[in-house]
Short mmCIF file of C-alpha atoms and ligand atoms in Angstrom, two decimals:
data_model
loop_
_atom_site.label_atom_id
_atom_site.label_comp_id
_atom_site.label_asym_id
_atom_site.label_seq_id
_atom_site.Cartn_x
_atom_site.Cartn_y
_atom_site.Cartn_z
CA UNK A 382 1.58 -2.41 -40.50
CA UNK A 383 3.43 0.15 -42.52
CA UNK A 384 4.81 1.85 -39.52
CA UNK A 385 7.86 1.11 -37.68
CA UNK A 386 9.00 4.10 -35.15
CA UNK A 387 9.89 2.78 -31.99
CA UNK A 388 10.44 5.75 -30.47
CA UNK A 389 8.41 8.35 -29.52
CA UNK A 390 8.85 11.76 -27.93
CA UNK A 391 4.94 12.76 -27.29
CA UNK A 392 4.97 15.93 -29.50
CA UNK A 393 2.69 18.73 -28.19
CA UNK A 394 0.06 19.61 -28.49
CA UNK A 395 -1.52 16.69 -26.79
CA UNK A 396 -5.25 16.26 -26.27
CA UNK A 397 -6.94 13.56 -24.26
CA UNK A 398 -10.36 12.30 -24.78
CA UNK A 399 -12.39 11.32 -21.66
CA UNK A 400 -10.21 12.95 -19.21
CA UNK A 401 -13.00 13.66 -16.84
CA UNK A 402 -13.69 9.28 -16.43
CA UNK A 403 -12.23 7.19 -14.14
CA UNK A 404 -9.18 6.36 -16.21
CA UNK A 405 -8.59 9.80 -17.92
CA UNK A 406 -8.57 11.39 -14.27
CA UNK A 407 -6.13 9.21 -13.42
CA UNK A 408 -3.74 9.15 -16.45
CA UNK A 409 -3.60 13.11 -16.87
CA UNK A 410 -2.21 13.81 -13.93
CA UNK A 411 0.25 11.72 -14.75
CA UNK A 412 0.97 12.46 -18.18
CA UNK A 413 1.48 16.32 -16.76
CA UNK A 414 3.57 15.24 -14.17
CA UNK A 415 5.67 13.35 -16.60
CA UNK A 416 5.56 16.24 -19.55
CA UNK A 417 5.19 19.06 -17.57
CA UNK A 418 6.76 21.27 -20.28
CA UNK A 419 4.32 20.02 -22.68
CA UNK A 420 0.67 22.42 -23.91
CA UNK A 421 -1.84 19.29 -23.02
CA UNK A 422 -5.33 19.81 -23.82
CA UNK A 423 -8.70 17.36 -22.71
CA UNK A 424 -11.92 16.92 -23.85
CA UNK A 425 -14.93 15.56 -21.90
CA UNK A 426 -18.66 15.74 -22.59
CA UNK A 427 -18.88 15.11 -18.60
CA UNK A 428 -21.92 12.39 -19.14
CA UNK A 429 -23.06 10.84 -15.89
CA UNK A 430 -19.71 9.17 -15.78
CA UNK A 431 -17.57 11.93 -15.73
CA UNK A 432 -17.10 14.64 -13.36
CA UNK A 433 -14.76 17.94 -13.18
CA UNK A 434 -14.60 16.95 -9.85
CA UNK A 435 -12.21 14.16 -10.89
CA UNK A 436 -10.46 16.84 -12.13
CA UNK A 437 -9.28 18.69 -8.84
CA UNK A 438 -5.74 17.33 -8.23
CA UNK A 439 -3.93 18.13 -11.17
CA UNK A 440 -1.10 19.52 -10.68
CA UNK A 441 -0.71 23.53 -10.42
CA UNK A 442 1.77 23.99 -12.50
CA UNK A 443 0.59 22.41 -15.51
CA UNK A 444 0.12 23.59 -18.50
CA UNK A 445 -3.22 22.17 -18.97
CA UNK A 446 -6.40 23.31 -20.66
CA UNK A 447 -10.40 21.58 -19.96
CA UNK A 448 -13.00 21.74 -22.52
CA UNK A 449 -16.31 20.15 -22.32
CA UNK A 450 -16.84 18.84 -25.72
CA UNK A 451 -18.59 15.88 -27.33
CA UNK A 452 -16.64 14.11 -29.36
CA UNK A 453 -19.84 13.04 -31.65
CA UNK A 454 -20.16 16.96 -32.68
CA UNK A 455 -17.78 16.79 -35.35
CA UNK A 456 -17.56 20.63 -36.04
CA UNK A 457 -16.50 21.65 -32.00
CA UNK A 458 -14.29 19.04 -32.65
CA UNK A 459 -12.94 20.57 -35.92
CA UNK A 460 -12.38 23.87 -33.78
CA UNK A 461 -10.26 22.61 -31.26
CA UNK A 462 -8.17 20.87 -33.65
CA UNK A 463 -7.98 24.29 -36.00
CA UNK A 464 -7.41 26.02 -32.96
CA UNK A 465 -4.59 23.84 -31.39
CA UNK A 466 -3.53 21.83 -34.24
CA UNK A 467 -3.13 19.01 -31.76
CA UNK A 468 0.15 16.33 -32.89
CA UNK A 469 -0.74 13.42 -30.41
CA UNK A 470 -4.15 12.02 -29.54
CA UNK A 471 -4.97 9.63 -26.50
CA UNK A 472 -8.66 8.26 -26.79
CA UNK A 473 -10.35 7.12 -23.51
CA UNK A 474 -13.78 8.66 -24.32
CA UNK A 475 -16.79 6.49 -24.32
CA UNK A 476 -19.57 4.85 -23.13
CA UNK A 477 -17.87 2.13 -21.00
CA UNK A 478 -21.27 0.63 -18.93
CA UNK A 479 -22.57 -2.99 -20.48
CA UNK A 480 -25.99 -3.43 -18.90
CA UNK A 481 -26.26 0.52 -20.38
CA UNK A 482 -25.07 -0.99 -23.98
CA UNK A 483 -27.83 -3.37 -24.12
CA UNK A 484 -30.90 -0.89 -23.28
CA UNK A 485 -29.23 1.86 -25.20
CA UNK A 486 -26.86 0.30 -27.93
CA UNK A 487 -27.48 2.94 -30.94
CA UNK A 488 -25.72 5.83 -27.90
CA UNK A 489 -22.47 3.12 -27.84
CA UNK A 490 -22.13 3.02 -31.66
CA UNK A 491 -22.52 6.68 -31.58
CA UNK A 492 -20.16 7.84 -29.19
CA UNK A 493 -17.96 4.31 -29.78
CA UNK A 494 -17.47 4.51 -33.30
CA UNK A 495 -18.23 7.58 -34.92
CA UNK A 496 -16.73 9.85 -31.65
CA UNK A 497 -13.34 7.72 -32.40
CA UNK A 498 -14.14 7.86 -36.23
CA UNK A 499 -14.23 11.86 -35.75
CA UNK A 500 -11.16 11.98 -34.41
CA UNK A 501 -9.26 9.64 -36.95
CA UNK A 502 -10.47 12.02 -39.52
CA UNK A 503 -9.42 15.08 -37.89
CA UNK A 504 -5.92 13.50 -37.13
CA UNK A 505 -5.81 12.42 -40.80
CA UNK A 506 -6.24 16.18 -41.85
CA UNK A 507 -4.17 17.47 -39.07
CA UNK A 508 -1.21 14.89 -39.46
CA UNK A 509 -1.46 13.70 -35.88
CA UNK A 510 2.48 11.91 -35.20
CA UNK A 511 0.60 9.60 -32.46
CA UNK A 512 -2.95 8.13 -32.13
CA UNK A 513 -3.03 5.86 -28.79
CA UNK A 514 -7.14 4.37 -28.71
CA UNK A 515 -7.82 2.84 -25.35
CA UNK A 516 -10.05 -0.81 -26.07
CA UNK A 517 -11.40 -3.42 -23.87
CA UNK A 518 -10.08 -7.31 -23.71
CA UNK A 519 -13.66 -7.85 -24.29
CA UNK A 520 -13.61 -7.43 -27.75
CA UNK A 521 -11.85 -10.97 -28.28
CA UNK A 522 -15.46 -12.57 -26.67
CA UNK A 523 -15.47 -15.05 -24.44
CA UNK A 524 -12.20 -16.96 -23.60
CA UNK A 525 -12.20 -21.39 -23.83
CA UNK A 526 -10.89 -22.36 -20.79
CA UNK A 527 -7.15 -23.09 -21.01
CA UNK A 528 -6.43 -20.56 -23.68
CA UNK A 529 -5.23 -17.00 -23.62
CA UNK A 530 -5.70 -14.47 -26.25
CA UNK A 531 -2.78 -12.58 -27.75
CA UNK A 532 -3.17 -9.56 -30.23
CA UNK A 533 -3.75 -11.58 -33.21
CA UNK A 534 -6.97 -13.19 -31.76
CA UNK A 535 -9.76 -12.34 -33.95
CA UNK A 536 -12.86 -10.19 -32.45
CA UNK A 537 -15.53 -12.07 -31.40
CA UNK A 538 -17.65 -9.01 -29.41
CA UNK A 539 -20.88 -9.93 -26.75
CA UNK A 540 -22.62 -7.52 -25.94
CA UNK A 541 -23.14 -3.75 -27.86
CA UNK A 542 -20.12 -1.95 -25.62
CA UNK A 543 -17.79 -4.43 -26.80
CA UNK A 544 -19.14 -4.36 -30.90
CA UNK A 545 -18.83 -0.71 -30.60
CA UNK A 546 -15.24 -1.31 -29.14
CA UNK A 547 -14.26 -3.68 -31.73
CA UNK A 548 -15.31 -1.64 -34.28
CA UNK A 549 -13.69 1.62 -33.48
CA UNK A 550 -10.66 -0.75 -33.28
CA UNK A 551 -11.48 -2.07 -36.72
CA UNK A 552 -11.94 2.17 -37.99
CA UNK A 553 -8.65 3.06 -36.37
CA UNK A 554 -6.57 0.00 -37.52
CA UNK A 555 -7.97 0.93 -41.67
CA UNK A 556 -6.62 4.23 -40.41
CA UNK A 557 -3.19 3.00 -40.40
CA UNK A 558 -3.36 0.58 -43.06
CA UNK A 559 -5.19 2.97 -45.41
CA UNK A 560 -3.84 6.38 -44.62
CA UNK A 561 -0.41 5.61 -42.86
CA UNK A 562 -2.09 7.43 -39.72
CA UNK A 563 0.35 6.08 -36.81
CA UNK A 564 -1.67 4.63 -34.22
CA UNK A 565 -1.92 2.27 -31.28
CA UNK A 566 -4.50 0.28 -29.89
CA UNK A 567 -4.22 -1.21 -26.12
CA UNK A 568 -6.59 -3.43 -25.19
CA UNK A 569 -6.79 -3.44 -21.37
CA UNK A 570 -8.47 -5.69 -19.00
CA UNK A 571 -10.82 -4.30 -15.82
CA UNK A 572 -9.12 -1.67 -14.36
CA UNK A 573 -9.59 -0.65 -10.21
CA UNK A 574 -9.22 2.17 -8.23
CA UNK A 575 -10.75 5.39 -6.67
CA UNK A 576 -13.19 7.70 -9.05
CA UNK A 577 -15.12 4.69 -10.62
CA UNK A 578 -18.72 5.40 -11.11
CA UNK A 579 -20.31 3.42 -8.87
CA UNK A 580 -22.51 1.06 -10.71
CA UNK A 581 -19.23 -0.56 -11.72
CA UNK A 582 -18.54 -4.31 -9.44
CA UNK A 583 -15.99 -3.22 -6.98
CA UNK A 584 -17.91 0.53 -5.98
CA UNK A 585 -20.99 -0.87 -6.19
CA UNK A 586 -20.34 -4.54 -4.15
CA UNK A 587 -18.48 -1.70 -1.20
CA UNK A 588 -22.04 0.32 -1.49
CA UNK A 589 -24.29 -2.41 -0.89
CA UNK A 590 -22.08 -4.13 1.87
CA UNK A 591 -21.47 -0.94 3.91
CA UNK A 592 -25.51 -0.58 3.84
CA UNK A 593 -25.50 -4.51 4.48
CA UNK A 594 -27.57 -5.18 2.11
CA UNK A 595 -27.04 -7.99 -0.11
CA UNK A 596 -24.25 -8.25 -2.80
CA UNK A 597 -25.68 -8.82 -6.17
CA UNK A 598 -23.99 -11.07 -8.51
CA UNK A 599 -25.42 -12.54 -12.05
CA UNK A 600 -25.48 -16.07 -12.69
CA UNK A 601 -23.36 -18.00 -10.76
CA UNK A 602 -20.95 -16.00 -9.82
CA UNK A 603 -18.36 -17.79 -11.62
CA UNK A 604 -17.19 -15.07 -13.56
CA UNK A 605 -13.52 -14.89 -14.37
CA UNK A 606 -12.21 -11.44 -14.69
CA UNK A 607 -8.54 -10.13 -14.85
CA UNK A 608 -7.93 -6.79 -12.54
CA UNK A 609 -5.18 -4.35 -13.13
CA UNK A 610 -5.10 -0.90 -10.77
CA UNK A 611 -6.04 2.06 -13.05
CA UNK A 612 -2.19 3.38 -12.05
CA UNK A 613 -0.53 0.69 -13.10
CA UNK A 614 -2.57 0.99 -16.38
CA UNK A 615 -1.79 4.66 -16.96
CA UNK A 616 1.74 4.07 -16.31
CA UNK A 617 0.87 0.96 -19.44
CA UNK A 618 -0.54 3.52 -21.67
CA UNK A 619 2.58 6.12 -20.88
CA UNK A 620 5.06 3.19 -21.91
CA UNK A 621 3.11 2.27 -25.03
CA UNK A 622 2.51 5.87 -26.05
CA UNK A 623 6.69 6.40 -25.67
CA UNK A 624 7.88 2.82 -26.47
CA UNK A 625 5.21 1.34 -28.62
CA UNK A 626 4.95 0.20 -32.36
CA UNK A 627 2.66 2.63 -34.80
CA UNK A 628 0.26 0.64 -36.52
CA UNK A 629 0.37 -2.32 -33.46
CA UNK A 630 -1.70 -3.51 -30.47
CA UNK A 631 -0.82 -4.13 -26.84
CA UNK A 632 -2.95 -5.81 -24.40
CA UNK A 633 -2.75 -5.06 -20.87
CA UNK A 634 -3.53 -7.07 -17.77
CA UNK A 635 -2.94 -7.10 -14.13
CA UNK A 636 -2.17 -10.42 -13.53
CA UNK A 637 -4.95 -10.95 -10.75
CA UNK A 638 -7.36 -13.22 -12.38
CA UNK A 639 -10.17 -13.88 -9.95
CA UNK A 640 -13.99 -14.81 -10.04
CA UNK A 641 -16.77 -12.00 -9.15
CA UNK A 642 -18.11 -14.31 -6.30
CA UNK A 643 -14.56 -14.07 -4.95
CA UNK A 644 -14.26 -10.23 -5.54
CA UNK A 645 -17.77 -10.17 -3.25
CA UNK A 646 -16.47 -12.22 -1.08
CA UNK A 647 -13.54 -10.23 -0.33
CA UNK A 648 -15.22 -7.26 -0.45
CA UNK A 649 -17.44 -7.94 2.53
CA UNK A 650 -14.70 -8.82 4.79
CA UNK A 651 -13.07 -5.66 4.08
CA UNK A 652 -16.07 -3.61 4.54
CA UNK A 653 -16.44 -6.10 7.41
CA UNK A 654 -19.78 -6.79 7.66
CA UNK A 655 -21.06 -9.97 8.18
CA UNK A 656 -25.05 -9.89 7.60
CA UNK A 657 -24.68 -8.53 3.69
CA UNK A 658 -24.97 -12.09 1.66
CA UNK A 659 -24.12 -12.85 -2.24
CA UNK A 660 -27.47 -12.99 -4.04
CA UNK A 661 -27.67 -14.77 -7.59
CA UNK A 662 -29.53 -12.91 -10.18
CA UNK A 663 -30.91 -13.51 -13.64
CA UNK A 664 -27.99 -13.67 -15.59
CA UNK A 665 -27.34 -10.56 -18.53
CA UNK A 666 -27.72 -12.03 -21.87
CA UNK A 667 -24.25 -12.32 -23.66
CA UNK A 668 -22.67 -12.36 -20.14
CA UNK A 669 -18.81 -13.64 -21.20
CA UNK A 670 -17.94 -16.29 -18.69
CA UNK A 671 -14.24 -15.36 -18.90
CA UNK A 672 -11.28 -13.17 -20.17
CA UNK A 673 -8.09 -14.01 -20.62
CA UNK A 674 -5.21 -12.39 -22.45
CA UNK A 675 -1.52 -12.54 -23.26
CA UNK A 676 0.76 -9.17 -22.39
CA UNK A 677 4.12 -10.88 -23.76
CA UNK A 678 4.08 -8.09 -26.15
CA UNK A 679 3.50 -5.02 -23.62
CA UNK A 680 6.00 -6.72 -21.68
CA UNK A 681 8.91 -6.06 -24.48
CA UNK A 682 8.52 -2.52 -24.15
CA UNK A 683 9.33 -2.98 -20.28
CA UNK A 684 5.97 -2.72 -19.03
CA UNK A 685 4.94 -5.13 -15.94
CA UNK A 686 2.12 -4.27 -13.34
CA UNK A 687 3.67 -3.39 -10.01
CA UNK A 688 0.25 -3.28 -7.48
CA UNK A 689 -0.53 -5.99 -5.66
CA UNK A 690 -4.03 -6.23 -5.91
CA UNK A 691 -4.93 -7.75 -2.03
CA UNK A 692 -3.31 -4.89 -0.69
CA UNK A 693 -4.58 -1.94 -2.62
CA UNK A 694 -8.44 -3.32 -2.49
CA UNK A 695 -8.06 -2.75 1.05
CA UNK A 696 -6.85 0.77 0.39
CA UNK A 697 -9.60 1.26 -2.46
CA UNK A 698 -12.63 -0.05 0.18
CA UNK A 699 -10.84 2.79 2.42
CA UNK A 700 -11.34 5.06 -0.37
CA UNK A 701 -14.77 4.75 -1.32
CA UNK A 702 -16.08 4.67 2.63
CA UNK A 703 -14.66 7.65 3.11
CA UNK A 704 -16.45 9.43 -0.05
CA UNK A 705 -20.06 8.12 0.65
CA UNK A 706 -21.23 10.37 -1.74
CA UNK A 707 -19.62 8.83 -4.72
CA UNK A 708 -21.53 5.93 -3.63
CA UNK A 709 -24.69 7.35 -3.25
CA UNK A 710 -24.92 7.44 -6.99
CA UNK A 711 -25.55 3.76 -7.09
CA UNK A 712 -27.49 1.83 -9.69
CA UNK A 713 -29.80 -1.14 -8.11
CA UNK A 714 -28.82 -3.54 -11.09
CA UNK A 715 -26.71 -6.15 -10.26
CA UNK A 716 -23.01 -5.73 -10.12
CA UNK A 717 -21.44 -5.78 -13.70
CA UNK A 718 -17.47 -5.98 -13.94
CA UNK A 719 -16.88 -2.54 -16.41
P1 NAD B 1126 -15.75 6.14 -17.69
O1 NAD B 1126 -17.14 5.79 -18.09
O2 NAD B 1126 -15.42 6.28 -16.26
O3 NAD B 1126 -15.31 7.49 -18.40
C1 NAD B 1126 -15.62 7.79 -19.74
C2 NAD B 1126 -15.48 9.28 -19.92
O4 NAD B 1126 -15.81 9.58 -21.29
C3 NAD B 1126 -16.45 10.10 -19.04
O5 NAD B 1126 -15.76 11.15 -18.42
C4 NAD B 1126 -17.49 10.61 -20.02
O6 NAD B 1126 -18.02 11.88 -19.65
C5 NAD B 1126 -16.68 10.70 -21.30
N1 NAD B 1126 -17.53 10.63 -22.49
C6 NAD B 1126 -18.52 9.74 -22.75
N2 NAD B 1126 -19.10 10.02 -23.92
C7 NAD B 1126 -18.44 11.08 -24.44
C8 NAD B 1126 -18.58 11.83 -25.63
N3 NAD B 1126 -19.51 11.54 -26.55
N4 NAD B 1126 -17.72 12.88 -25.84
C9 NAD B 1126 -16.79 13.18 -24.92
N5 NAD B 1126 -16.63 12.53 -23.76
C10 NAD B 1126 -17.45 11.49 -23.53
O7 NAD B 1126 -14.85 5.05 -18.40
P2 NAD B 1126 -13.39 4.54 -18.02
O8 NAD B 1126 -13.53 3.35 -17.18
O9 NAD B 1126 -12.56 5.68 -17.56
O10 NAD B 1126 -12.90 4.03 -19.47
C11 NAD B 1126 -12.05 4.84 -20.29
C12 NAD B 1126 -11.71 4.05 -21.54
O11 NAD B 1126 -11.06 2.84 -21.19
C13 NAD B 1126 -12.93 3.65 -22.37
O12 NAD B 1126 -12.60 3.79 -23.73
C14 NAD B 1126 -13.16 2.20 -22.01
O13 NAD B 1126 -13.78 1.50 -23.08
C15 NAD B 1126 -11.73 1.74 -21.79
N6 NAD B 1126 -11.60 0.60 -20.88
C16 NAD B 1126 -12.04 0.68 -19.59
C17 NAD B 1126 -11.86 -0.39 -18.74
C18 NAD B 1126 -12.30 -0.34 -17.30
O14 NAD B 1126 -12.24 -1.37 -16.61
N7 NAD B 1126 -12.73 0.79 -16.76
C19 NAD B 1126 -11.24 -1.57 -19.21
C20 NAD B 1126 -10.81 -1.62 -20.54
C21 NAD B 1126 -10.98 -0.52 -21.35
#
């Protein structure tokens, strides 16, 4: 960890991968709000998880530019970066859907590693100043009871979305260590909030209840998960991308760690309807009975979530009702927490 600023003034341009997700449509308005001055480019190949729609609030004024772009085509990529000569990079593109990662695992390596790969190259050649790549908790594996994992924790991965995670973690850390390239990994937990594609566990438990039909869960149920709004984790990423280390990894949580059967559970009394009843299903091979991670480190840089998560599920159940046809997009697998 050669680097040491501590620093950092985001210097433009900026370009954002996967700004057309849940997460990237959240964080860009954001980021323009906060750098409104600032040229700020995103990429998106808009896959079935990403929508311009998500893209309709930004604010006016911004100087913003869209470009549908797969990060996998290395020479479109090339261009943008000739043609922009882009000095700070924040990576949310990718294929973020488990049960998806086990049917199709050679499309998570693909867009997992070598998208991220592709851009660690081009930032090599372009001397990007800041490299933020947004990872998953669930590259540490599975967590003992009674332990919590901080950054040092080595990567254990389950299932292909996490391997392809914790190896584009692995490409971008020999990035620093090999090249100097300054970057940052966060590794967050599951984030909530509007603009999730709905086969994800919260959208997809408010679909099936507000049909009252029954509220698919694998296993058990028993499935410990740690839940931090996708705000509170964009203002994370702003904080780390300002205030963090180069060549260093935060992890991010939001404090609410809570089993699925109790996110169902909570979930139907919200949608308030009594007939729609949990139903255990054959559990997904490699399902991780829990996550848990340390954020001492985030925490430094003066970073604490600030949503209460009780109160804003309410307001997310509210959300989702009243734009049935996000829902109608809904898978009929069983409700999987990312
Ligand atoms: P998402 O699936 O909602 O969005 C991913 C976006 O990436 C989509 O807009 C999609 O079109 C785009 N994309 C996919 N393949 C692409 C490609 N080859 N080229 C360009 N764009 C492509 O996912 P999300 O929940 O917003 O996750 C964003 C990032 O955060 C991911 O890297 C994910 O691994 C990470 N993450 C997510 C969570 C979570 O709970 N959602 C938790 C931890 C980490």
């Amino acid at each position: 960890m050669s680097n040491t600023q501590t620093s950092y003034t985001p210097r433009e341009p900026i370009l954002v991968t996967g700004s057309a997700g849940f997460i990237g449509s959240t964080f860009l308005p954001l980021l323009l709000s906060k750098f409104s001055a600032s040229e700020i480019h995103s990429v998106d190949a808009l896959t079935y998880a990403g929508s311009r729609e998500n893209l309709l609030d930004l604010p006016e004024s911004s100087n913003h530019s869209f470009h549908r772009l797969n990060i996998t085509d290395f020479d479109s990529l090339q261009k943008k970066f000739q043609n922009f000569e882009f000095k700070t990079v924040i990576h949310f593109a990718a294929e973020t859907h488990v049960d998806r990662s086990l049917n199709s695992p050679d499309l998570f390596f693909r867009t997992n590693l070598i998208g991220t790969t592709n851009l660690l190259k081009l930032a090599k050649e372009f001397a990007v100043e800041r490299f933020i790549h947004i990872s998953t908790d669930e590259v540490y594996g599975p967590t003992p009871d009674g332990i919590e994992f901080d950054e040092s924790a080595p990567l254990n991965p389950s299932s292909p979305y996490a391997a392809s995670k914790a190896a584009a973690d692995l490409a971008t850390l020999s990035y620093s260590k090999s090249y100097d390239l300054p970057v940052i990994i966060i590794r967050s937990t599951n984030n909530y909030g509007p603009r999730q594609y709905p086969e994800k566990l919260i959208p997809l438990l408010i679909s099936r209840a507000s049909q009252g039909k029954a509220l698919p869960l694998y296993g058990d149920g028993k499935y410990e998960r740690d839940w931090i709004h996708v705000e509170d984790f964009s203002r994370a990423v702003i904080a780390i991308l300002e205030c963090g280390k180069a060549g260093e990894i935060y992890n991010v949580a939001g404090e609410n760690r809570i089993l699925n059967i109790e996110i169902a559970e909570r979930i139907r009394e919200l949608v308030g309807v009594a007939e729609s009843k949990i139903e255990f299903v054959a559990n997904r091979p490699g399902h991780d009975r829990r996550y848990r991670i340390r954020t001492d480190k985030v925490k430094t840089l003066g970073f604490s979530p600030q949503i209460d998560f009780d109160e804003e599920l309410a307001k997310v159940v509210k959300w989702y009702l009243k734009t049935p046809q996000r829902l109608a997009k809904i898978s009929t697998g069983a409700a999987v927490e990312k």
